[in-house]
Each structure stands twice: as C-alpha cells, then as structure tokens.
Coordinates of C-alpha atoms in Angstrom, one line a residue:
X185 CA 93.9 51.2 67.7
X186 CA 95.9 50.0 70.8
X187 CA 95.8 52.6 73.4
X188 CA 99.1 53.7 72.8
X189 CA 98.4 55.0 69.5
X190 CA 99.5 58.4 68.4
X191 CA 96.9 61.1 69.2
X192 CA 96.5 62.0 65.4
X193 CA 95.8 58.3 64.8
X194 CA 92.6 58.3 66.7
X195 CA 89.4 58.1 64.8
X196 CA 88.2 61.9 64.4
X197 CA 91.9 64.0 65.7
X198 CA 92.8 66.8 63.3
X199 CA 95.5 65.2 61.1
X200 CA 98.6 67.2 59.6
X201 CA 99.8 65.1 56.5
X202 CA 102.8 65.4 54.2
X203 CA 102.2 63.4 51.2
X204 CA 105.8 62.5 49.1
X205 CA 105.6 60.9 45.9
X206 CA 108.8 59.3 43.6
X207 CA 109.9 57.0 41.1
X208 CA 107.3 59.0 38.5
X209 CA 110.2 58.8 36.0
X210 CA 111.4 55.0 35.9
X211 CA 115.4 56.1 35.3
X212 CA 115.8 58.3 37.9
X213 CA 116.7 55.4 40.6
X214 CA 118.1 58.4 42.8
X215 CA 114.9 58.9 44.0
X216 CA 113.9 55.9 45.0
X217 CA 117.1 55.8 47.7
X218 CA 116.3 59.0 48.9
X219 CA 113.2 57.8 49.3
X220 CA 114.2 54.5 51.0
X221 CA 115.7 57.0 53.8
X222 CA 113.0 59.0 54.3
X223 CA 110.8 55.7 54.7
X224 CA 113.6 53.7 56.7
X225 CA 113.9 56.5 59.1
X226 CA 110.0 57.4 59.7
X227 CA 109.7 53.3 60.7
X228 CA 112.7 53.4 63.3
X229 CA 113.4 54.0 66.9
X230 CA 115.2 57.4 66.2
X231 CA 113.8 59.8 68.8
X232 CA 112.5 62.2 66.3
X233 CA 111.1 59.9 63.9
X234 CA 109.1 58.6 67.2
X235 CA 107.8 62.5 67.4
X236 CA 107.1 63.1 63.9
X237 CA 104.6 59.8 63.8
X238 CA 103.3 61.5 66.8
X239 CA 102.5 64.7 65.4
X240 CA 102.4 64.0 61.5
X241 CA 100.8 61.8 59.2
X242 CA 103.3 60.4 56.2
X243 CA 101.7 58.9 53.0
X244 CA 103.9 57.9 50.3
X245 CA 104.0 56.4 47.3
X246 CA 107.5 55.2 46.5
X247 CA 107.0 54.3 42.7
X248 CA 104.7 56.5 40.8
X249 CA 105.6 54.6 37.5
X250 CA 106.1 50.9 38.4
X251 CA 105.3 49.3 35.0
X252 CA 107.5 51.9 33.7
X253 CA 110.5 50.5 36.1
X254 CA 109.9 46.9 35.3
X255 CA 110.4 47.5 31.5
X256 CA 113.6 49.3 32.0
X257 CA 112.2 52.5 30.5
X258 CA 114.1 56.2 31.1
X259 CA 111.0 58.1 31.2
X260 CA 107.8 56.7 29.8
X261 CA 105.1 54.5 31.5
X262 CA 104.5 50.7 29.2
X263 CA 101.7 52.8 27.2
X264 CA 104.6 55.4 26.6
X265 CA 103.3 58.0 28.6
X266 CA 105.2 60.5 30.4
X267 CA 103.4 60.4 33.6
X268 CA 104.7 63.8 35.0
X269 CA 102.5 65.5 32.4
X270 CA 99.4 64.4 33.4
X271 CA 98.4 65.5 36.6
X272 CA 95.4 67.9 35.4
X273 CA 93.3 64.9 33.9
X274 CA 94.9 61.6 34.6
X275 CA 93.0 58.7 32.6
X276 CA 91.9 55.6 35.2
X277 CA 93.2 53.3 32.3
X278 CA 96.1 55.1 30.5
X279 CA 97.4 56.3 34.1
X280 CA 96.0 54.4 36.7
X281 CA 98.8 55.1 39.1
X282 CA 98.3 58.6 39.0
X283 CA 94.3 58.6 38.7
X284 CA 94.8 56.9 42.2
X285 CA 97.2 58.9 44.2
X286 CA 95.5 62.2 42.9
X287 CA 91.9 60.7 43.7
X288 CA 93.3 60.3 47.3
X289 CA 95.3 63.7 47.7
X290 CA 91.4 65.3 46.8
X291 CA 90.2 62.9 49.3
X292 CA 92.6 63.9 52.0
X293 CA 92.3 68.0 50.7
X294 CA 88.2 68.1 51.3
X295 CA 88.3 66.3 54.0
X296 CA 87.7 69.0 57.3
X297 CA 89.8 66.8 59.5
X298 CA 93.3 66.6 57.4
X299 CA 95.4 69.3 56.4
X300 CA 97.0 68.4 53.5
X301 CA 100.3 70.8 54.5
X302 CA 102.9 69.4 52.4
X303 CA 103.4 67.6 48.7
X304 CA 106.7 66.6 48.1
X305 CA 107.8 64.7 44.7
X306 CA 111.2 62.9 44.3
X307 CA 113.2 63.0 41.3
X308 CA 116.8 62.6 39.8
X309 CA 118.6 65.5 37.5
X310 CA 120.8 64.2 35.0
X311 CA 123.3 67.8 34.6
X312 CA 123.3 69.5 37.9
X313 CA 125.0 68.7 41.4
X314 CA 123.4 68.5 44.7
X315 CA 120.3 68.2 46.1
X316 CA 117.6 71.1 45.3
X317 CA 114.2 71.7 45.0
X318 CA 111.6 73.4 42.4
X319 CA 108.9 75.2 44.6
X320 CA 105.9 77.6 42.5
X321 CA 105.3 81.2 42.2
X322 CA 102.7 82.8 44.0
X323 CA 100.9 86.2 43.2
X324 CA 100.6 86.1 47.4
X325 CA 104.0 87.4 48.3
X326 CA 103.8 86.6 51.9
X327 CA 103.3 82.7 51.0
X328 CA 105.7 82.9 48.2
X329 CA 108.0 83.6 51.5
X330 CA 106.9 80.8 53.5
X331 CA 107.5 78.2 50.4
X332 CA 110.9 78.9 50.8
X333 CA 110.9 78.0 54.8
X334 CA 111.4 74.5 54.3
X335 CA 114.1 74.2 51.8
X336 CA 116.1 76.9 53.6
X337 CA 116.0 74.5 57.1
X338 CA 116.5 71.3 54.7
X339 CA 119.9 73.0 53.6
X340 CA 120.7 73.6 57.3
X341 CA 120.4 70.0 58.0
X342 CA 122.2 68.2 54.9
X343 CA 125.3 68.9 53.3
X344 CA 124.3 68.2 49.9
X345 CA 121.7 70.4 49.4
X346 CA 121.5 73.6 47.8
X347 CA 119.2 76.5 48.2
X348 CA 121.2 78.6 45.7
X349 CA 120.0 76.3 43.0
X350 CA 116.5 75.9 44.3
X351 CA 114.2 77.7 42.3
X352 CA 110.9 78.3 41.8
X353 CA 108.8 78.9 38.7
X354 CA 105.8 79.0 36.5
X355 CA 107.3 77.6 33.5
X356 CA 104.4 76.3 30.7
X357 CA 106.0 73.0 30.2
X358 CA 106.3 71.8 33.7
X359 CA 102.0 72.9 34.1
X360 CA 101.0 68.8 34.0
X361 CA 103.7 68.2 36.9
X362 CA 102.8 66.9 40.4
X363 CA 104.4 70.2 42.3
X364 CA 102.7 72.8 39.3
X365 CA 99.1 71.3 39.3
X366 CA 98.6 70.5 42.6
X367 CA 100.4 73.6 43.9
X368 CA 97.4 75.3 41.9
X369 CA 94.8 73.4 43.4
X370 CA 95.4 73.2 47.2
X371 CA 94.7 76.0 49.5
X372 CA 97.7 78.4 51.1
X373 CA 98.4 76.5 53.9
X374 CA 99.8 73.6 51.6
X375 CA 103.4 73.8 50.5
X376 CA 104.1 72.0 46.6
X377 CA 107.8 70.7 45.8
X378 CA 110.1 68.8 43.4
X379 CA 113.0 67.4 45.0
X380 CA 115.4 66.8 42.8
X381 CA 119.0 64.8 43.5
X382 CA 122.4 64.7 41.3
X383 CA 122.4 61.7 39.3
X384 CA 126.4 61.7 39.7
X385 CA 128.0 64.1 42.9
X386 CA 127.6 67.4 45.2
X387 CA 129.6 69.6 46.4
X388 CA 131.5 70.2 49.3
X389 CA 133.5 73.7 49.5
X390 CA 135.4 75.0 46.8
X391 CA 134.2 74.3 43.1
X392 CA 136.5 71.3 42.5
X393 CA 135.3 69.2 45.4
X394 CA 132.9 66.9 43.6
X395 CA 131.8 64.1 46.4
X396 CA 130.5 61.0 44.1
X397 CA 127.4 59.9 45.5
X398 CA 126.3 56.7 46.8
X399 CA 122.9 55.1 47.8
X400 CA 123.8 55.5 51.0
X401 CA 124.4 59.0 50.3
X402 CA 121.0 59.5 48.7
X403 CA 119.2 57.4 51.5
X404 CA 120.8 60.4 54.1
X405 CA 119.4 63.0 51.9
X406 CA 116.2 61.2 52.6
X407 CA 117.1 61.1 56.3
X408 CA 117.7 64.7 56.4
X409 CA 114.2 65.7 54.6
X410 CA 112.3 63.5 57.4
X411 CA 114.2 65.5 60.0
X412 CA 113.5 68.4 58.4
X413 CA 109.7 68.0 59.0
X414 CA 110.9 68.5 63.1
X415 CA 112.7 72.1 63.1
X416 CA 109.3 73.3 60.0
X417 CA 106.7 72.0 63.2
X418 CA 109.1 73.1 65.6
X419 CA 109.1 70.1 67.8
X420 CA 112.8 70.0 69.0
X421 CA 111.6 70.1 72.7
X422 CA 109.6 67.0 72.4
X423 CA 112.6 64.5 71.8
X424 CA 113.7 62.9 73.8
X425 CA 117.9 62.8 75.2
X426 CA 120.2 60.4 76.6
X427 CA 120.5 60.5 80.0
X428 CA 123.7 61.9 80.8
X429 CA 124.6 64.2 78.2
X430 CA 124.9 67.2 78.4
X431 CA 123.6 70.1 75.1
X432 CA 125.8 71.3 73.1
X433 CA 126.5 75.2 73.2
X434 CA 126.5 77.4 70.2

C-alpha cells in the first residue's frame, strides 16, 4: 500500500466493516440504484465519503442473484431458487453466489482483527411507500435499543425514509433471510438489516403527497445510508469545510 493509505488499510489495523448486500431478488431493480449511490458516493471526493474510507471498511456485493437478473426472473435464481431462503445452508452448486458471500462474512466474523459491525441487505417492496428497514428481535433489550440507532439517524438524513414503518421481527418465514440468519449468528456488536425501497413513491407531508420515484431518487437514498455510517461513528469533526463558510446555527 502507498503511504498514503488509510490507517485501517494497513496490513494488521483493527478493521470496522459494514458489509451490504442487493439484487438477491432479480425484480427488485430498486435496489440495485440505491445501491449504485451508496457505491458512487463511497468512490468520490465528497469530504465524508473521504472519512468514512478512512475509518471503515465497505464490502459489497451489488447483485446477489445475477443469473437470476439475466433471465429476467421476478424472484428465482436460473435453478428456480429463491435465494433469500437459503442462508442457513447454502449449496456451493445450487447457490454458489450465496455459499461465497456467507463463506466470506464467516471469514471476516472469526477473524480477531475485523469487526463485522454492520450487515445491511437491499431490497424493493412491491405495496408499501418509502424507504424502511426490517431489523431482528433480541431477548437482550439493551441491544434490541441500539438496532434501532441507525435507522432512526438514517430517517434524520433522508426524506424518504420511514422509521414508523420500520419494524423488526422474528417471523418463521423470513428465518433463511440474510438479516434473520446472520443476525443469529454474529455477536452483539454487529447490527443485521433489510432495507427495503418503494417500488413506486414516498411520501412527503400530508397523506396525499405521493412523490413518484426516480433512479436518481433511489441512488440519494443510497447516498443518505453512506452518510448515515458518519453521524452512527460519530465522525462529523473529522470533515473537512470550505474555507470561508461559516456553520450553520440551530
């Protein structure tokens, strides 16, 4: 590494590492914007994607189901599998895809020097509005208050989301999901989601204000959840202003 690297680059630094996942479910093309913008804003010159390479480590895998994609499928990989149910024992032939990513998130989680802190799976929802999120239940109630940290500074940050229909569950036919199976294997330092977008609008104000989205809509959903990551770690101070202005007051 050139020495300008990031300090958490370095061969043997303590890594923090947020993991996103999307596209596990070949129609849901809302997720793969949103998570064009996380990706597109990460790789810029934005002062606070320049902090959170600094300080985090981002792996993602934009298209869970890509065979799945390429045949046009709603929901089912080209062997007919819905991939979203088979996180406990994913096959290395039926599900390659998935065998691979969860191989690597086990990697990363008994590895000393990572902390796997976040998981973070994209999705689209066919009947509801805005951006939300499905988080787990937890018998711990102090961590089942700490889940609900991010989502609450993610609807601080974008418009479109909604913490009043984020929710979060044990329900027996989500168990082979991403968020459900490997909420239940990582420790309690590591935070398990589904992020899920409207396939069609959000809502702005009263009821009847339906705002139609757009990619570029869903790629600044993805902006917002990348900025997000700055106000969990609390690394405001460290980016950087343009000289000559002047903060804002509350």
């Amino acid at each position: 590494l050139p020495p300008s690297a990031a300090a958490n680059l370095r061969p043997g630094a303590e890594q923090k590492v947020v993991f996103i996942t999307a596209r596990v479910h070949p129609g849901e093309t809302p997720s793969s914007f949103v998570c064009q913008g996380i990706i597109d804003f990460l790789v810029s010159h934005h002062p606070i994607a320049k902090v959170l390479r600094d300080h985090l480590v981002f792996k993602i895998a934009p298209m869970l189901n890509p065979d799945g994609v390429y045949l046009g499928n709603y929901r089912c990989s080209l062997m007919g599998f819905d991939l979203n149910r088979h996180w406990a024992n994913p096959s290395p032939w039926a599900h390659p895809t998935l065998h691979g990513v969860k191989q690597l998130i086990i990697d990363m989680y008994t590895n000393p020097k990572i902390n796997l802190e976040f998981y973070i799976d994209i999705h689209a929802h066919s009947t509801m509005m805005n951006g939300f999120m499905y988080g787990n239940i937890f018998e711990d109630e102090e961590r089942f208050q700490r889940q609900a940290v991010f989502p609450k500074l993610l609807c601080q940050n974008a418009e479109d989301f909604s913490y009043s229909s984020t929710s979060f569950n044990r329900d027996a036919v989500k168990a082979g999901t991403g968020r459900r199976f490997l909420g239940g294997l990582l420790n309690d330092t590591s935070y398990c989601y589904t992020l899920e977008v409207s396939f069609y609008s959000y809502i702005l104000g009263g009821p009847t204000s339906a705002v139609p989205y757009t990619e570029e809509a869903y790629m600044k959903l993805g902006r917002n959840v990348a900025r997000t990551f700055l106000d969990y770690y609390r690394l405001n101070s460290l980016v950087e202003r343009p000289l000559g202005t002047t903060p804002k007051t509350r």
